[in-house]
Amino acid sequence: MMNLLRFGQLPVHQLLMAIIGSMSSICALSGLSYWLVSGNSESRLYMMTSFTVTLFAWGMYAIQKSMSKNSPYTNLITPSLLFLVIVVITLYNPVALQQMWVALIFFPVMLSLLVEFRVYVVGSIIFSLYFLLFQIFGPTYGNNDGFSPIIMATTKGVYALGCVILGGIIITAFNQHKLRVEAAAFQQQKQQVINILQCFIPVGERKTQTSRKEIGEMSVLLKALVKEYESLRVQDWEIDLLSLLHFVSRVKLPDYMFEKEGKLTEFEFEVVQEHCFMAKELCEGIPDFQEVEKAFLYHHEKVDGTGYPYRLAGDQIPLLSQMLGLVEVFLAMTTPRSYRQATSPREAYAEIQKLVGHAFRADIVDAFGKVID
């Protein structure tokens, strides 16, 4: 039972090759029995052909198993073999079937189960060319049905085209399903991260003596700044997550540091830098979170290269990081603290303008000025 379960978990291209190998093995054993009983040339040819296909199929299966999963050729072995088998069968036609062309039209459907859309398009073109050549130059058999050659050719062409379209529909449906699954998985991951962060909001409020309203204020300002800047494309959920991360990341800092007025010691400065890595710790390895991770990691970098944690400079700093850092400074100055009064928005912006070329880019500061106006 366990072997059957493992067999069912094989990749589709390996599973199909194993099925071909199994079916040809049965045919080979049947051919051997038939040859031992009859001993005629027909049974011998059937047996040898079946054994050849069996060895080839299981050989290809073994190659697939040994190849790296990241190899671009792994998924091409099975469709290539299928096409070769179909070509041989249609040209050789071992049982002299008049409608052997029917075997051809199943190839696009099988191909759609094995490859990505781009490879499917190339394979369909190759199939269509071979189908056309087969109809023109392939072996012919007597037609006793009384149908016109034009009607027969048209019918075959329609069936072949229909199978190509059907294969395209199948691969499109698979891709749409894959996208839906990935989207659902991403939403689940995003919600998990948000739930984890929200659990720390009360802790952040207690440590900093500030309100969670700051999360919404930062989100509103960032969205307005991104919209004003125009050339930057950021999704709303990314800004909301950045704002939440920024507030919660403070839980990494000791309580006393939020009331300290003097200069930080070297050790304390290293501790402060640790909060920049919170997004990386939570989101690393999740492709859809890369922009959030990067923006948060670099939001304390300065354009003159004196920031932290990596001392990036100029265009090395992502625009969204610059925006987040600017809004952070603005909110820090306009939010009252236990040791000082809040600064007015106009006064805070005037101080930020003094940081142009040192901490922030001039174009971002100008855009922010339009936002607060």
XYZ file of C-alpha atoms in Angstrom:
373
model
C 0.000 0.000 0.000
C 2.822 2.404 0.900
C 4.527 1.642 -2.419
C 1.332 2.571 -4.254
C 1.122 5.847 -2.331
C 4.734 6.689 -3.174
C 4.040 5.768 -6.811
C 1.102 8.176 -6.874
C 3.294 10.996 -5.530
C 5.683 10.853 -8.482
C 5.873 13.917 -10.769
C 3.505 13.632 -13.742
C 6.279 13.124 -16.311
C 7.813 10.289 -14.275
C 4.395 8.767 -13.568
C 3.502 8.743 -17.254
C 6.829 7.152 -18.168
C 6.314 4.485 -15.495
C 2.827 3.764 -16.894
C 4.235 3.419 -20.430
C 6.947 1.112 -19.104
C 4.399 -0.996 -17.205
C 2.016 -1.281 -20.152
C 4.796 -2.174 -22.588
C 6.100 -4.747 -20.084
C 2.687 -6.455 -20.098
C 2.691 -6.389 -23.912
C 6.209 -7.819 -23.969
C 5.230 -10.722 -21.674
C 2.117 -11.330 -23.756
C 4.227 -11.311 -26.927
C 6.723 -13.734 -25.403
C 3.937 -16.152 -24.451
C 2.415 -15.859 -27.918
C 5.796 -16.476 -29.583
C 6.524 -19.515 -27.395
C 3.153 -21.002 -28.357
C 3.013 -20.128 -32.067
C 6.642 -19.542 -33.004
C 5.694 -17.510 -36.098
C 7.439 -14.366 -37.359
C 4.492 -12.117 -36.507
C 4.577 -13.028 -32.822
C 8.362 -12.674 -32.787
C 8.161 -9.152 -34.251
C 5.475 -8.185 -31.729
C 7.578 -9.523 -28.854
C 10.784 -7.784 -29.987
C 8.987 -4.468 -30.528
C 7.351 -4.625 -27.094
C 10.634 -5.487 -25.384
C 12.354 -2.589 -27.180
C 9.703 -0.114 -26.029
C 9.862 -1.558 -22.495
C 13.622 -1.173 -22.210
C 13.494 2.316 -23.688
C 10.658 3.462 -21.387
C 12.202 2.143 -18.175
C 15.596 3.475 -19.277
C 14.097 6.950 -19.703
C 12.367 6.584 -16.341
C 15.719 5.774 -14.693
C 17.315 8.813 -16.358
C 14.493 11.035 -15.103
C 14.948 9.744 -11.555
C 18.691 10.395 -11.636
C 18.468 13.903 -13.129
C 18.321 16.982 -10.935
C 14.836 18.402 -10.389
C 16.201 21.793 -11.414
C 17.437 20.537 -14.776
C 15.505 22.176 -17.664
C 15.620 18.877 -19.577
C 13.925 16.674 -16.985
C 10.381 17.509 -18.078
C 11.240 17.258 -21.785
C 12.221 13.573 -21.740
C 8.694 12.170 -21.508
C 7.040 14.341 -24.213
C 10.004 13.738 -26.529
C 9.682 9.990 -26.061
C 5.911 10.112 -26.542
C 6.306 12.017 -29.789
C 8.953 9.547 -30.987
C 6.739 6.565 -30.117
C 3.755 8.120 -31.911
C 5.874 8.870 -34.994
C 7.157 5.282 -35.103
C 3.677 3.797 -34.591
C 2.015 5.980 -37.225
C 4.723 5.333 -39.809
C 5.174 1.630 -39.058
C 1.478 0.914 -38.288
C 2.111 -2.622 -36.997
C -1.524 -3.717 -37.231
C -2.239 -1.895 -40.520
C -5.050 0.226 -39.134
C -6.594 2.521 -41.725
C -7.258 5.260 -39.146
C -3.814 5.202 -37.500
C -3.708 9.020 -37.804
C -6.020 9.083 -34.773
C -3.022 8.101 -32.593
C -1.401 11.395 -33.536
C -4.119 13.713 -32.315
C -3.831 12.539 -28.695
C -0.305 13.979 -28.461
C -1.282 17.637 -27.747
C -3.524 16.554 -24.867
C -0.755 14.447 -23.314
C 1.751 17.246 -23.919
C -0.447 19.741 -22.037
C -0.167 17.574 -18.912
C 3.633 17.594 -18.964
C 5.042 20.985 -19.920
C 4.587 24.727 -19.376
C 2.634 26.865 -21.834
C 5.611 28.138 -23.836
C 6.953 24.627 -24.434
C 3.400 23.508 -25.276
C 3.167 26.104 -28.037
C 6.465 24.939 -29.561
C 5.410 21.278 -29.245
C 2.038 22.013 -30.869
C 3.746 23.673 -33.837
C 6.042 20.654 -34.284
C 3.049 18.322 -33.965
C 1.030 20.309 -36.518
C 3.879 20.229 -39.047
C 4.347 16.486 -38.597
C 0.583 15.877 -38.840
C 0.466 17.803 -42.119
C 3.478 15.951 -43.535
C 2.027 12.624 -42.408
C -1.239 13.315 -44.226
C 0.610 14.256 -47.417
C 3.502 11.795 -47.484
C 2.549 9.141 -44.925
C 1.477 5.558 -45.757
C -1.973 5.240 -47.337
C -4.525 2.461 -47.087
C -7.550 1.672 -49.190
C -10.601 3.791 -48.428
C -13.814 1.822 -48.875
C -16.035 4.211 -47.038
C -16.809 6.287 -50.114
C -15.851 9.623 -48.510
C -14.330 12.407 -50.592
C -10.579 12.948 -49.978
C -11.331 16.641 -49.334
C -13.898 15.755 -46.655
C -11.491 13.270 -45.069
C -8.605 15.788 -45.058
C -10.854 18.525 -43.619
C -12.180 16.201 -40.915
C -8.683 15.112 -39.890
C -7.493 18.711 -39.793
C -10.444 19.776 -37.630
C -9.820 16.922 -35.187
C -6.108 17.780 -34.975
C -6.843 21.478 -34.436
C -9.468 20.602 -31.841
C -6.943 18.529 -29.886
C -4.412 21.383 -29.989
C -7.067 23.766 -28.665
C -8.172 21.236 -26.042
C -4.578 20.856 -24.871
C -4.303 24.649 -24.653
C -7.493 24.779 -22.573
C -6.167 22.074 -20.239
C -2.815 23.789 -19.669
C -4.554 27.162 -19.188
C -6.928 25.625 -16.641
C -3.975 24.064 -14.791
C -2.142 27.410 -14.739
C -5.227 29.237 -13.462
C -5.686 26.643 -10.734
C -2.012 26.947 -9.794
C -2.345 30.735 -9.560
C -5.432 30.398 -7.364
C -3.626 27.966 -5.054
C -0.570 30.251 -4.859
C -2.785 33.283 -4.178
C -4.606 31.425 -1.406
C -1.303 30.288 0.106
C 0.035 33.843 -0.025
C -3.071 35.244 1.673
C -2.666 32.636 4.406
C 1.017 33.500 4.870
C 0.248 37.224 4.926
C -2.494 36.771 7.506
C -0.202 34.645 9.667
C 2.462 37.372 9.656
C -0.137 40.059 10.428
C -1.609 37.974 13.279
C 1.851 37.500 14.796
C 2.601 41.228 14.612
C -0.774 42.263 16.007
C -0.095 40.177 19.105
C 2.813 42.526 19.888
C 0.916 45.803 19.463
C -0.037 46.052 23.191
C 3.597 45.375 24.122
C 4.737 48.129 21.762
C 2.238 50.568 23.261
C 3.403 49.828 26.799
C 7.113 50.091 25.992
C 6.878 53.303 23.955
C 3.968 54.988 25.753
C 2.431 55.655 22.336
C -0.854 54.630 20.725
C -1.463 52.109 17.955
C -3.049 55.010 16.082
C 0.478 55.729 14.875
C 0.229 52.626 12.648
C -2.708 54.103 10.774
C -1.097 57.559 10.606
C 2.089 56.140 9.090
C 0.087 54.079 6.606
C -1.945 57.119 5.463
C 1.150 59.299 5.031
C 3.090 56.595 3.180
C 0.231 55.894 0.779
C -0.161 59.613 0.070
C 3.593 59.991 -0.492
C 3.737 56.999 -2.851
C 0.770 58.385 -4.785
C 2.335 61.852 -4.985
C 5.685 60.456 -6.138
C 3.882 58.624 -8.994
C 6.814 56.620 -10.418
C 6.767 54.105 -7.541
C 4.282 51.217 -7.667
C 3.521 49.785 -4.225
C 0.452 47.843 -3.134
C -1.623 49.110 -0.208
C -1.174 45.884 1.769
C 2.616 46.307 1.588
C 2.371 49.793 3.107
C -0.029 48.589 5.809
C 2.351 45.760 6.674
C 5.359 48.106 6.748
C 3.517 50.447 9.107
C 2.592 47.563 11.392
C 6.142 46.212 11.299
C 7.583 49.607 12.127
C 5.442 49.992 15.236
C 5.932 46.435 16.500
C 9.689 46.335 15.808
C 10.192 48.564 18.825
C 9.541 45.620 21.137
C 13.118 44.569 20.417
C 14.457 47.602 22.264
C 14.912 47.898 26.061
C 12.271 50.036 27.800
C 14.692 52.674 29.104
C 15.908 53.573 25.627
C 12.575 55.222 24.784
C 13.142 57.842 27.485
C 16.888 58.307 27.114
C 17.808 61.806 25.957
C 21.581 61.537 25.736
C 23.762 59.906 23.142
C 23.522 56.134 22.791
C 26.466 53.973 23.752
C 28.095 51.817 21.108
C 26.310 48.740 22.484
C 22.962 50.521 22.581
C 23.432 51.642 18.981
C 23.991 48.007 17.941
C 20.802 47.029 19.769
C 18.849 49.749 17.955
C 20.027 48.436 14.589
C 18.573 45.016 15.362
C 14.992 46.190 14.763
C 15.798 46.663 11.037
C 16.048 42.888 10.689
C 12.573 42.110 12.012
C 10.975 41.953 8.544
C 13.794 39.720 7.318
C 13.291 37.379 10.262
C 9.543 37.134 9.647
C 9.354 37.214 5.846
C 12.583 35.674 4.574
C 11.972 33.031 1.898
C 8.482 34.285 0.982
C 8.763 35.741 -2.563
C 5.756 38.080 -2.284
C 7.212 39.720 0.828
C 10.556 40.633 -0.715
C 9.709 44.308 -1.295
C 8.463 44.702 2.277
C 11.536 42.935 3.635
C 13.910 45.086 1.587
C 12.129 48.384 2.325
C 12.159 47.775 6.076
C 15.733 46.511 6.190
C 17.111 49.717 4.643
C 14.796 52.383 6.074
C 17.549 53.821 8.301
C 20.096 54.126 5.487
C 21.050 57.690 4.483
C 21.865 59.020 1.044
C 25.307 60.184 2.178
C 26.224 56.651 3.328
C 26.223 57.314 7.090
C 23.104 55.289 7.895
C 22.714 51.731 9.103
C 22.837 48.729 9.017
C 24.872 48.535 5.759
C 25.873 52.174 5.090
C 24.244 52.234 1.665
C 24.308 55.509 -0.251
C 22.372 57.311 -2.987
C 20.499 55.095 -5.416
C 21.541 51.975 -3.502
C 18.722 52.741 -1.074
C 15.232 51.652 -2.282
C 12.782 54.530 -2.723
C 10.251 52.921 -0.402
C 12.932 52.667 2.312
C 13.626 56.380 1.948
C 9.923 57.159 2.203
C 9.464 54.991 5.279
C 12.461 56.602 6.969
C 11.178 60.092 6.167
C 7.667 59.412 7.511
C 9.215 57.862 10.620
C 11.203 61.041 11.293
C 8.142 63.209 10.669
C 5.932 61.201 13.055
C 8.694 61.077 15.680
C 8.855 64.883 15.702
C 5.091 65.489 15.606
C 4.221 62.926 18.289
C 4.611 64.055 21.917
C 7.040 62.144 24.120
C 7.418 62.042 27.897
C 10.577 64.143 27.651
C 9.482 66.750 25.035
C 6.546 68.460 23.375
C 5.359 67.621 19.884
C 6.599 69.735 16.962
C 4.081 71.217 14.518
C 3.910 69.620 11.029
C 5.344 72.774 9.402
C 8.256 72.928 11.833
C 8.908 69.193 11.429
C 8.974 69.538 7.647
C 11.370 72.470 7.893
C 13.741 70.271 9.910
C 13.406 67.454 7.355
C 14.336 69.876 4.553
C 17.633 70.452 6.317
C 18.361 66.720 5.895
C 18.209 66.816 2.073
C 21.428 65.366 0.662
C 22.379 63.996 4.054
C 19.556 61.622 5.001
C 16.954 61.974 2.243
C 16.644 62.592 -1.483
C 15.438 66.030 -2.495
C 12.660 64.728 -4.793
C 11.146 62.629 -2.009
C 11.262 65.508 0.466
C 9.593 67.778 -2.112
C 6.852 65.203 -2.724
C 6.268 64.876 1.025
C 5.926 68.642 1.292
C 3.015 68.488 -1.150
C 1.438 65.698 0.904
C 1.371 67.586 4.192
C 0.148 70.759 2.466
